[in-house]
Short mmCIF file of C-alpha atoms in Angstrom, two decimals:
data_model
loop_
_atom_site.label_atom_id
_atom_site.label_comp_id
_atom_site.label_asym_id
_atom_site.label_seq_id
_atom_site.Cartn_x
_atom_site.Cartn_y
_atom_site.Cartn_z
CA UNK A 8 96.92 129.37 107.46
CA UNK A 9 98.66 126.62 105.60
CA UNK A 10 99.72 122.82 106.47
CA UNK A 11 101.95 120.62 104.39
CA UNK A 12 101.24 116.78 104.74
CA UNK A 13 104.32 114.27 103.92
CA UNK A 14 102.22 111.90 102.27
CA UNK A 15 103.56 108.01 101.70
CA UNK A 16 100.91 106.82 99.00
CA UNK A 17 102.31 102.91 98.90
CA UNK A 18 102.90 100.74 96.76
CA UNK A 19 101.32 102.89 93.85
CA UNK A 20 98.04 101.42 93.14
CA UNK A 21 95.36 103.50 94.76
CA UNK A 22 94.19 100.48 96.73
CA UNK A 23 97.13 100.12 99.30
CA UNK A 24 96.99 103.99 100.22
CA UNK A 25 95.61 104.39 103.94
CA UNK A 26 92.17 105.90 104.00
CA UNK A 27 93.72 109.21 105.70
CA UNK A 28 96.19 109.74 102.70
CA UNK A 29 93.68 109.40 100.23
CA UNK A 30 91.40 111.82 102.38
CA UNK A 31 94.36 114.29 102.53
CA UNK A 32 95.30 114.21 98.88
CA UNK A 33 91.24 114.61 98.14
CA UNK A 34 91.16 117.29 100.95
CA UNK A 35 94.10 120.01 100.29
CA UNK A 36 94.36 122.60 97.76
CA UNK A 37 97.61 121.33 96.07
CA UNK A 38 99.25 118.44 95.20
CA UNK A 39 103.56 118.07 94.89
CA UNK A 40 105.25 115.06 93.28
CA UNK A 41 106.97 113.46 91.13
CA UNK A 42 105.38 113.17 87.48
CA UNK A 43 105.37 109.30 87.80
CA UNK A 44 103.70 109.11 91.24
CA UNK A 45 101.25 112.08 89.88
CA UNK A 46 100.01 109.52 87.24
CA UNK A 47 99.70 106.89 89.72
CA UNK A 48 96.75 108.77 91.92
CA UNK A 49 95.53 110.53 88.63
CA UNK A 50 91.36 109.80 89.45
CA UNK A 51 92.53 111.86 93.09
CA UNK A 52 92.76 114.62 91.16
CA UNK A 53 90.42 116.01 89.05
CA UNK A 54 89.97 119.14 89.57
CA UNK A 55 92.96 119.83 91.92
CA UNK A 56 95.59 121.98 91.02
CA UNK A 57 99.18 119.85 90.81
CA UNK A 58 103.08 120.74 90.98
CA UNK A 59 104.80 118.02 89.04
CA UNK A 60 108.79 117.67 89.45
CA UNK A 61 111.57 115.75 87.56
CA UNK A 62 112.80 112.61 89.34
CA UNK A 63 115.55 114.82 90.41
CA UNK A 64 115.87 118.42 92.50
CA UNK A 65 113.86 116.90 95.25
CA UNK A 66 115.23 119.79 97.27
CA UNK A 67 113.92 122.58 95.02
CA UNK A 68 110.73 120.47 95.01
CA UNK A 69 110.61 120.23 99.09
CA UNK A 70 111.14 123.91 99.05
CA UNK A 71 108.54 124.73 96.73
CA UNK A 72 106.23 122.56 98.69
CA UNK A 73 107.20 124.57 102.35
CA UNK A 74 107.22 127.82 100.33
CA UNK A 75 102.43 126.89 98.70
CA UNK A 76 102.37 125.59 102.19
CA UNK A 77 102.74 129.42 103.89
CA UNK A 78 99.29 129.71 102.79
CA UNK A 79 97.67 126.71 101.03
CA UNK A 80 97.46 123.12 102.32
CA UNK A 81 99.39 120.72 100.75
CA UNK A 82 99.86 117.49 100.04
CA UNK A 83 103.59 116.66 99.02
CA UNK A 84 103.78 112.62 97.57
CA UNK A 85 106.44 109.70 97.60
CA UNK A 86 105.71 106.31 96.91
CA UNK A 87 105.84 103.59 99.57
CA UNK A 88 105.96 105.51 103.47
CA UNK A 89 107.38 109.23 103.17
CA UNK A 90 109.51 108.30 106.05
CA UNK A 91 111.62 105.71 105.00
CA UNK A 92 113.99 107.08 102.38
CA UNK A 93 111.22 109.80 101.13
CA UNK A 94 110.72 113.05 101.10
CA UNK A 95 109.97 113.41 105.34
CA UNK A 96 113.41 114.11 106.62
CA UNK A 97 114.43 116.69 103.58
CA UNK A 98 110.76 118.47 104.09
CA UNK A 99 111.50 118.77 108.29
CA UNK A 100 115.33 119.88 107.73
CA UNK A 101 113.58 122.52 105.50
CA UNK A 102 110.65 123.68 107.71
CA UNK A 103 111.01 127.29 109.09
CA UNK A 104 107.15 128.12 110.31
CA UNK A 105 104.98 125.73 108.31
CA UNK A 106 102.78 123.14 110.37
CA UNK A 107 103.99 119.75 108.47
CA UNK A 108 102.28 116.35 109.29
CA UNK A 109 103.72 113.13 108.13
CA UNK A 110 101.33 110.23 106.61
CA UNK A 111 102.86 106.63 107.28
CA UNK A 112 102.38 104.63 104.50
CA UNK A 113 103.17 101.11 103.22
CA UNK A 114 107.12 100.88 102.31
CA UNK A 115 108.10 99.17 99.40
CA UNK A 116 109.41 96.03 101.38
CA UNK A 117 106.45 95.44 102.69
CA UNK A 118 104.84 95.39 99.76
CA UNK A 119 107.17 93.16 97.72
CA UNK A 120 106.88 90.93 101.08
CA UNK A 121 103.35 90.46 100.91
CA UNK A 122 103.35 89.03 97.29
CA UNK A 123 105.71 86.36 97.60
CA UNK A 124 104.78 85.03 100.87
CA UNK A 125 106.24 85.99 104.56
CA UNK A 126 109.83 86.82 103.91
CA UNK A 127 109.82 89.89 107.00
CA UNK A 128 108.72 87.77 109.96
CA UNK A 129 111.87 88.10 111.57
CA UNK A 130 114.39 90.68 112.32
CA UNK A 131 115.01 92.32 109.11
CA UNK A 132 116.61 95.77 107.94
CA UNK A 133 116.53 98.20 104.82
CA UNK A 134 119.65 99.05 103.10
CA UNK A 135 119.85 101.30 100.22
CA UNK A 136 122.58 100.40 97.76
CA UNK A 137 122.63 103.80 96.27
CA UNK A 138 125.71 105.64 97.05
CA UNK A 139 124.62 108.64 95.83
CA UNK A 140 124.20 110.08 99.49
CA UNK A 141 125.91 107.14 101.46
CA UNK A 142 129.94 106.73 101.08
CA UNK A 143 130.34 103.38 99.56
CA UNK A 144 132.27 102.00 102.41
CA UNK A 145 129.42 102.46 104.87
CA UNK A 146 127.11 100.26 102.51
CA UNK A 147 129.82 97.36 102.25
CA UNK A 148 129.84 97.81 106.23
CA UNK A 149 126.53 97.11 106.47
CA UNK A 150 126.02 94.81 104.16
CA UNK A 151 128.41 92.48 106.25
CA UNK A 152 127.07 93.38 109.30
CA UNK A 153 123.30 92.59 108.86
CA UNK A 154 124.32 89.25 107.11
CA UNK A 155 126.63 88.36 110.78
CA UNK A 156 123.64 89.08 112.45
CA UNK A 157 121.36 86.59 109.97
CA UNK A 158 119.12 89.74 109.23
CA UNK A 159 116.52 89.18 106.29
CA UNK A 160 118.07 91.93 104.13
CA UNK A 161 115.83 94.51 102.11
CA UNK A 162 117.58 96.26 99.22
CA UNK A 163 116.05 99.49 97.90
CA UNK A 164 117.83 100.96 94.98
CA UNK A 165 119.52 97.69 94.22
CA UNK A 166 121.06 99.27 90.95
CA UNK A 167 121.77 101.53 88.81
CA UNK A 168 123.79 102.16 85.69
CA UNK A 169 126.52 103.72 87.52
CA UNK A 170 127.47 100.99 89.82
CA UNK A 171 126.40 97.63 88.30
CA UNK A 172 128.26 95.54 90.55
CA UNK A 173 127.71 96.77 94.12
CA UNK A 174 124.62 94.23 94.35
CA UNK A 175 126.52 91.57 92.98
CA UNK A 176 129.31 92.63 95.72
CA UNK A 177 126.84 92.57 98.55
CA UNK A 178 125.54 89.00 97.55
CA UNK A 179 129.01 87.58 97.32
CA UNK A 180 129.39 89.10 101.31
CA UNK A 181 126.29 87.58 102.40
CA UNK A 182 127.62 83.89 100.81
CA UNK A 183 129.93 84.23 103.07
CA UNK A 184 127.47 83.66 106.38
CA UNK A 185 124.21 81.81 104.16
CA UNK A 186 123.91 78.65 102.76
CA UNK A 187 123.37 78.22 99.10
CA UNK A 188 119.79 77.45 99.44
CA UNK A 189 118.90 80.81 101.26
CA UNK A 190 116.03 82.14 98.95
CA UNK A 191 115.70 85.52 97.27
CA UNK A 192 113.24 87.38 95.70
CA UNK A 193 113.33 90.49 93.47
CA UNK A 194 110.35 91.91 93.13
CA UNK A 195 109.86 95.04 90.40
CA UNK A 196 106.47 96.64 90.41
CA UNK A 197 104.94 95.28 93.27
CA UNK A 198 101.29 95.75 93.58
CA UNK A 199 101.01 98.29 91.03
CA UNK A 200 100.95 97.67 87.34
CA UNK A 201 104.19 95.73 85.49
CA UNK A 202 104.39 93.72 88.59
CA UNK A 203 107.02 90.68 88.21
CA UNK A 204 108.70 88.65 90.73
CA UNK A 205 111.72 86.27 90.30
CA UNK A 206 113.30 83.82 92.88
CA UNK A 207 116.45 82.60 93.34
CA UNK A 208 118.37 81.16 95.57
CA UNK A 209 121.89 82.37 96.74
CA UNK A 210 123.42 79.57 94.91
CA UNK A 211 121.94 80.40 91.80
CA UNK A 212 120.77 83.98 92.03
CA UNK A 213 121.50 86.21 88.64
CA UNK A 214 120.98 90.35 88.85
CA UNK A 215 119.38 90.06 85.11
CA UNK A 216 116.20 90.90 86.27
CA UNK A 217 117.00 94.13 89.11
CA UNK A 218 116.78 97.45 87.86
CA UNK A 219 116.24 100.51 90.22
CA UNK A 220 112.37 100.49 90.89
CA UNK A 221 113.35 96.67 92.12
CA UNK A 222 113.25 95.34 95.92
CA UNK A 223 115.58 92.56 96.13
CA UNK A 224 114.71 90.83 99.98
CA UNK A 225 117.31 88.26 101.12
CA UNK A 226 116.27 85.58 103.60
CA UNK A 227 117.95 84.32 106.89
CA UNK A 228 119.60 81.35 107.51
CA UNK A 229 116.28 80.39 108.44
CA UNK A 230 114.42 81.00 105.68
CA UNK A 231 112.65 78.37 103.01
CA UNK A 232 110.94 78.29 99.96
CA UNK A 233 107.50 76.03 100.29
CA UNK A 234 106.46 75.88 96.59
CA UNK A 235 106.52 79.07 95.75
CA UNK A 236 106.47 80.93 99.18
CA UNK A 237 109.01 82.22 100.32
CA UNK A 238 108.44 81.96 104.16
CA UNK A 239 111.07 82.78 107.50
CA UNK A 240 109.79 81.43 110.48
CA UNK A 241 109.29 83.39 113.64
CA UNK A 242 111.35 81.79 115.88
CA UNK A 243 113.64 78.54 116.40
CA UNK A 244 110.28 76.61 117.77
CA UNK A 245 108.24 77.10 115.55
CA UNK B 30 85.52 77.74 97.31
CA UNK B 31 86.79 79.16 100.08
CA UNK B 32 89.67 82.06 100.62
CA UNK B 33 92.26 83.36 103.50
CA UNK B 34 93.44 87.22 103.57
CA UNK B 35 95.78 87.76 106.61
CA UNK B 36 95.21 91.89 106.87
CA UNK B 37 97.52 94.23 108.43
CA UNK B 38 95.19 96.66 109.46
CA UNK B 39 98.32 99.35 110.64
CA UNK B 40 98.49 101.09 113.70
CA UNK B 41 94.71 100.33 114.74
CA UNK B 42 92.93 103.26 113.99
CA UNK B 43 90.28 103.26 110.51
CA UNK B 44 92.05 105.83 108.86
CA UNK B 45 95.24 104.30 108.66
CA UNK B 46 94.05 101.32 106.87
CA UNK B 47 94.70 100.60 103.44
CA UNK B 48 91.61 101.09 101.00
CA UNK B 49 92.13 96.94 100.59
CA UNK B 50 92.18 95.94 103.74
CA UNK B 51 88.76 97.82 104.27
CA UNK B 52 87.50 95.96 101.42
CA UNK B 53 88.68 92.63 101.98
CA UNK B 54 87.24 92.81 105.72
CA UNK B 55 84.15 94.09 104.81
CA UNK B 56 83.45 91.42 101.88
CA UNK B 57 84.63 88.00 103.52
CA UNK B 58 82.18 85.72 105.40
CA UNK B 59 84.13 85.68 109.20
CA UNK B 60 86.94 88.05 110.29
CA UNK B 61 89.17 85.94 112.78
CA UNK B 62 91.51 87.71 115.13
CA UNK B 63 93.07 88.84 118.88
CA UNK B 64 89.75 90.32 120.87
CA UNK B 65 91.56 93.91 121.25
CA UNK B 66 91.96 93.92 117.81
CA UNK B 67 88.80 93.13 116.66
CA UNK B 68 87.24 96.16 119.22
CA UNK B 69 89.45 98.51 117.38
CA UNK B 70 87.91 97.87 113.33
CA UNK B 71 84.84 97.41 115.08
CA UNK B 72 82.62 99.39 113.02
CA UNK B 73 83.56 97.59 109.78
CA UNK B 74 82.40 94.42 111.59
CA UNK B 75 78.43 94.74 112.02
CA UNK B 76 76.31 91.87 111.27
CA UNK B 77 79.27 89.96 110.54
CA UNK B 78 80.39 86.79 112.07
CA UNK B 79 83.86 87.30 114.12
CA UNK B 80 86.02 84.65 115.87
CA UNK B 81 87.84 86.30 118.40
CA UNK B 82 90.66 84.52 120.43
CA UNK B 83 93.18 85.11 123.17
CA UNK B 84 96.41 86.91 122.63
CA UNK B 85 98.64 83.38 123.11
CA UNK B 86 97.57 80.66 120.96
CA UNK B 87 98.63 82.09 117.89
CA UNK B 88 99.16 78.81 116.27
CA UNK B 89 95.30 77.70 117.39
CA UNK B 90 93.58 81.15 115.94
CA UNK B 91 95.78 80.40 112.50
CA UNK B 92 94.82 76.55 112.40
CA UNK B 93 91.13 77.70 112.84
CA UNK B 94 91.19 80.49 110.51
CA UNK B 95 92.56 78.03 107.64
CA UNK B 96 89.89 75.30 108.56
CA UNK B 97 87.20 78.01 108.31
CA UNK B 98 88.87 79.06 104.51
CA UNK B 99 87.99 75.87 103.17
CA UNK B 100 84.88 77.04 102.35
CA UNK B 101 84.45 80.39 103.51
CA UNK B 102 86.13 83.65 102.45
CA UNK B 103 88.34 84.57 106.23
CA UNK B 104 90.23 87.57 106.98
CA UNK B 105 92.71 87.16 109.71
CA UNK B 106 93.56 90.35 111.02
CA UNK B 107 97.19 91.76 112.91
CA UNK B 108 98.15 95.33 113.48
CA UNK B 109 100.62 96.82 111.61
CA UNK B 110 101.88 94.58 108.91
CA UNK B 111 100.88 91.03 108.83
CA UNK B 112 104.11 90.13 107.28
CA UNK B 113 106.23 91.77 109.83
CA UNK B 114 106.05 89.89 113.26
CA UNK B 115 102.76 89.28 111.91
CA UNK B 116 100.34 86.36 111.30
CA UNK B 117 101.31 85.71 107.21
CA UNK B 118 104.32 83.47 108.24
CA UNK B 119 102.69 80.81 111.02
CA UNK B 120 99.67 80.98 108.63
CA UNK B 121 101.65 80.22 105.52
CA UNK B 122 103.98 77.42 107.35
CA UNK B 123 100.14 75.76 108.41
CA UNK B 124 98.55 75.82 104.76
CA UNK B 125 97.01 73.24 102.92
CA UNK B 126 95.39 73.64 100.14
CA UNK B 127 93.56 77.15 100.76
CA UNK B 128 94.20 80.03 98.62
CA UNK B 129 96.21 82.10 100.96
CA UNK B 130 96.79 86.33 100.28
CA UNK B 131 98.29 88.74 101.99
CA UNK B 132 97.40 92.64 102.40
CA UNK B 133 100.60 94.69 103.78
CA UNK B 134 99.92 97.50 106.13
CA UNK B 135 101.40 100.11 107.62
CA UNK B 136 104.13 98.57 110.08
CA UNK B 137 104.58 99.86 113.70
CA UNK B 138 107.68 101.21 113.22
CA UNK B 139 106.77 103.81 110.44
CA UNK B 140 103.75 104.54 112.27
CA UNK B 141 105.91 105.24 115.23
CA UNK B 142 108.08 107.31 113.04
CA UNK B 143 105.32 109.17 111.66
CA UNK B 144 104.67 111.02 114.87
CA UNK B 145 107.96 111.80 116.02
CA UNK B 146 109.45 113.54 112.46
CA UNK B 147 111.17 111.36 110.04
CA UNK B 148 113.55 108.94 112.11
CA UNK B 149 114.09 106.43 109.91
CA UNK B 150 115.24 107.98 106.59
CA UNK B 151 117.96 105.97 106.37
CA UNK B 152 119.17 102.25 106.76
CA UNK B 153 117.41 100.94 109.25
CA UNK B 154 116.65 97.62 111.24
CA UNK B 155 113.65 95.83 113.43
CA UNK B 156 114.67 93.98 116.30
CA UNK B 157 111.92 92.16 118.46
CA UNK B 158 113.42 92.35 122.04
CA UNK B 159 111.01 89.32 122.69
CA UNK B 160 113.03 86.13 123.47
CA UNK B 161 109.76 83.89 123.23
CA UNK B 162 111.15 82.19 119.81
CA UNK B 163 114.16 83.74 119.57
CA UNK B 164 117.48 83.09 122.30
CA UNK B 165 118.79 85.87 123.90
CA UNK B 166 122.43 85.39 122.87
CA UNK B 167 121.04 86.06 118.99
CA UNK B 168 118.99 88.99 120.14
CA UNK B 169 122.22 90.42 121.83
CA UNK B 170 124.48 89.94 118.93
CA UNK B 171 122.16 91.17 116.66
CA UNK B 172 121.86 94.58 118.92
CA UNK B 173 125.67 95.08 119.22
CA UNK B 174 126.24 94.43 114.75
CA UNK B 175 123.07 96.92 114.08
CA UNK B 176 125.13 99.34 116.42
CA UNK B 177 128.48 98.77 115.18
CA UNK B 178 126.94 99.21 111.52
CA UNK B 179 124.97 102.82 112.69
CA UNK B 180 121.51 101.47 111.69
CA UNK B 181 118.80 102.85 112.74
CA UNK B 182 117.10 100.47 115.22
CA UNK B 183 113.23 99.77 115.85
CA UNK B 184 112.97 97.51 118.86
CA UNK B 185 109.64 96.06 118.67
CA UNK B 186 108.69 94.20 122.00
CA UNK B 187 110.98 96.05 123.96
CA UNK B 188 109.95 95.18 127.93
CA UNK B 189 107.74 92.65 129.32
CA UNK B 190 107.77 91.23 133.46
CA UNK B 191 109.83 88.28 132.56
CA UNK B 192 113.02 90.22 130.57
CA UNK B 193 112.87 93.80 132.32
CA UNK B 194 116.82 94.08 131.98
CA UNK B 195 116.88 93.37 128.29
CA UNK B 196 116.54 96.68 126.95
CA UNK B 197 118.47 98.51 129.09
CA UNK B 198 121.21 96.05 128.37
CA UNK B 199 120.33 96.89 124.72
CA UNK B 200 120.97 100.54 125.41
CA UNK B 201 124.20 100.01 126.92
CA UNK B 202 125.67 97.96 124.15
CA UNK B 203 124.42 101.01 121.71
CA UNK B 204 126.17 103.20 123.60
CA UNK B 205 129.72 101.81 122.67
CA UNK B 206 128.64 102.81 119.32
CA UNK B 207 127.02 106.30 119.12
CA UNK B 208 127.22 109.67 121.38
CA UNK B 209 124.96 110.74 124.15
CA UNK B 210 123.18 113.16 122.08
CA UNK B 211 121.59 110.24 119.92
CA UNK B 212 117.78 110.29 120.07
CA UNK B 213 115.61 107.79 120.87
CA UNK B 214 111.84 107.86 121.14
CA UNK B 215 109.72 105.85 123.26
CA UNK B 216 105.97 105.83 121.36
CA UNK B 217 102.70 103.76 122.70
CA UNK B 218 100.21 103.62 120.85
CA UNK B 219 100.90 105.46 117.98
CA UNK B 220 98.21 106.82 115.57
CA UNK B 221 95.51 105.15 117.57
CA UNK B 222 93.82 106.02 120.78
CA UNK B 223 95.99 106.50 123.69
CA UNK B 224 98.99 107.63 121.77
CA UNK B 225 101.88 108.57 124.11
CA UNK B 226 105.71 110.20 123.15
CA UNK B 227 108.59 110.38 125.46
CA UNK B 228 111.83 111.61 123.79
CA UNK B 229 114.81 111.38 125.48
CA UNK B 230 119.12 110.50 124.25
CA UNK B 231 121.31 107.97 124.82
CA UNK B 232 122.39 110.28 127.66
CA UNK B 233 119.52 110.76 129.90
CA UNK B 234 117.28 107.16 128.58
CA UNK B 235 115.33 105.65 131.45
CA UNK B 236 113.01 102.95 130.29
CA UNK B 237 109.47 103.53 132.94
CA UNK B 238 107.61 104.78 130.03
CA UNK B 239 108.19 101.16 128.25
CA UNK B 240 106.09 98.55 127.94
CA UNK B 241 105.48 95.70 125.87
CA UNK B 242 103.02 97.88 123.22
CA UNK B 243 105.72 100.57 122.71
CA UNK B 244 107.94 100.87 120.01
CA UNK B 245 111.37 102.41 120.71
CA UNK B 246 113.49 104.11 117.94
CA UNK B 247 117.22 104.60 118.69
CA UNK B 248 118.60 107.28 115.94
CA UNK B 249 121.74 106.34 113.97
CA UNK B 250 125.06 108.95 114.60
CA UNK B 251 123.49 111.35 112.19
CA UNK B 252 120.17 111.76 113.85
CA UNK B 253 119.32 115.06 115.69
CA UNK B 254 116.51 117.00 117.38
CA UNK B 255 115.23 119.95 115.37
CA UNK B 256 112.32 121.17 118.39
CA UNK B 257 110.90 118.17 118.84
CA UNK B 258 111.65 116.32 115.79
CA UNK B 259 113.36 113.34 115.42
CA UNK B 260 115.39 113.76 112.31
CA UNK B 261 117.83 111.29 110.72
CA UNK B 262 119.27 113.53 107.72
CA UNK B 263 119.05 110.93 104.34
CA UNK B 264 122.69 111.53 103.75
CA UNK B 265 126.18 113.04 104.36
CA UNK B 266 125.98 115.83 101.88
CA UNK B 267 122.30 116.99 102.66
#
């Protein structure tokens, strides 16, 4: 009988995996991902027989997964936690019969958070600018909502050839309810080789450094820059 | 020369550690941190010297842990992420001149998510329900925008003695927004010892399974029930 884990491997670097997903990936027969994330856990697997995919078809690549999982186990990767924009929801919309376990991981914000200080201490959210499955409109929505409601604003996908100037859109909403001084970070490769961070403020922020692998995390109006941390307080008395 | 890591050590459980934050607990001189927290990563903490504390005074058991990293290497511990209604912001805010890093974990919200299917594939939003530091008026407002906007909404906090009405007050503001067949999961203690799951819908919610250690997930107007899976589909054409 066969089992397919949902496996969120983190940031990339073998380090910030959980102990159980590195016990999985060491434990099942076969391993599904993305050539990219394949390199990243290369020393898990030696030995182990691997099904690497293009960056796209993650359907044909959840279905190929579901389909070795009938009798093998499994392991099917994404970066960061498999259930925040990974592969988790595609894999369960897809399950007929297979037993399918999910493995939390650490999700990208989290990640970029941790490098440049304590952005996430307050209420925050995760927006993906990437209209590819999300009407345009509804991001713009958001966008304005979360900065009325002084959110600390994670962007995943923050752009892409194809649409250059929705981030610069979204910043230009959020002036509207943030001071200029409101700090933000974009943070490309975090904890995993190439990492880079830049800070900016919103008065001076320039998207010449975000390309798609980037997080880009907006404060509140709360939110300060103490040398180079970029900290929000928890609460108003504090 | 002496060193403070502030370690999310996730849900609570070992295995859902990160590889680092075993490491970096294992190698400093004193781990400081909340008694119950200590008791659960008690096996990585023999014949080391612990300095356990209360679960108020915060702002005491960060103040001690930075006095003890002048000259000792200190791991202050929180569950889930330390960066997320975590320790990394108070302790940051209080430093000196100690070197100061800080290990992400796996956040209570995507461990949460983990059990229940893949809830949160999609924008998505933490809101602590705790009016401690934060007024009620914001916590309300920020409810009724994440609504109106269809994210998906993690209530950390949800229900203590003093503010029993404040999530069912929640609920009803959601319910302007989204049908009665909207999930939302009620999970204690998820992925450690103790682990509890109540599903229910905006329809038939009752809040006696709540209490302050659960995390509740409210599902956007896309989010379904496939069995018992929570499933929020990534986008409109999928």
């Amino acid at each position: 009988m066969g089992k397919l884990y949902v496996v969120g491997i983190g940031p990339g670097g073998l380090e910030y995996m959980t102990l159980k997903a590195k016990q999985v990936i060491e434990d099942v027969d076969i391993v599904v991902g993305y050539t990219k994330y394949l390199e990243m856990i290369k020393p898990l697997l030696k030995d182990k027989e691997v099904f690497a995919t293009g960056m796209r078809g993650e359907e044909d690549r959840c279905k190929k997964a579901l389909e070795l999982a009938k009798n093998k186990t499994v392991a099917v990767i994404s970066t960061g936690d498999s259930g925040i924009y990974g592969m988790a929801g595609l894999i369960l919309q897809l399950q007929e019969n297979q037993e399918v376990e999910v493995i939390p991981g650490v999700t990208a914000s989290s990640s970029a958070a941790s490098i440049i200080g304590a952005p996430l201490m307050h209420d925050n959210c995760n927006i993906s600018l990437s209209d590819l499955l999300t009407p345009y409109d509804l991001i713009k929505k958001r966008i304005k909502l979360a900065a009325e409601g002084d959110f600390i604003i994670s962007l995943y996908n923050p752009k892409s050839n194809g649409r250059p100037h929705y981030l610069k859109e979204a910043i230009e909403t959020i002036k509207e309810f943030r001071g200029e001084n409101t700090p933000i970070a974009v943070v490309k490769h975090a904890l995993r080789e190439g990492q880079e961070v830049n800070l900016y403020t919103l008065g001076n922020f320039t998207d010449e450094k975000v390309d798609m692998m980037s997080i880009v995390i907006i404060g509140n109006t709360k939110s300060f820059y103490k040398g180079d941390k970029f900290i929000t307080p928890r609460g108003y008395n504090v």
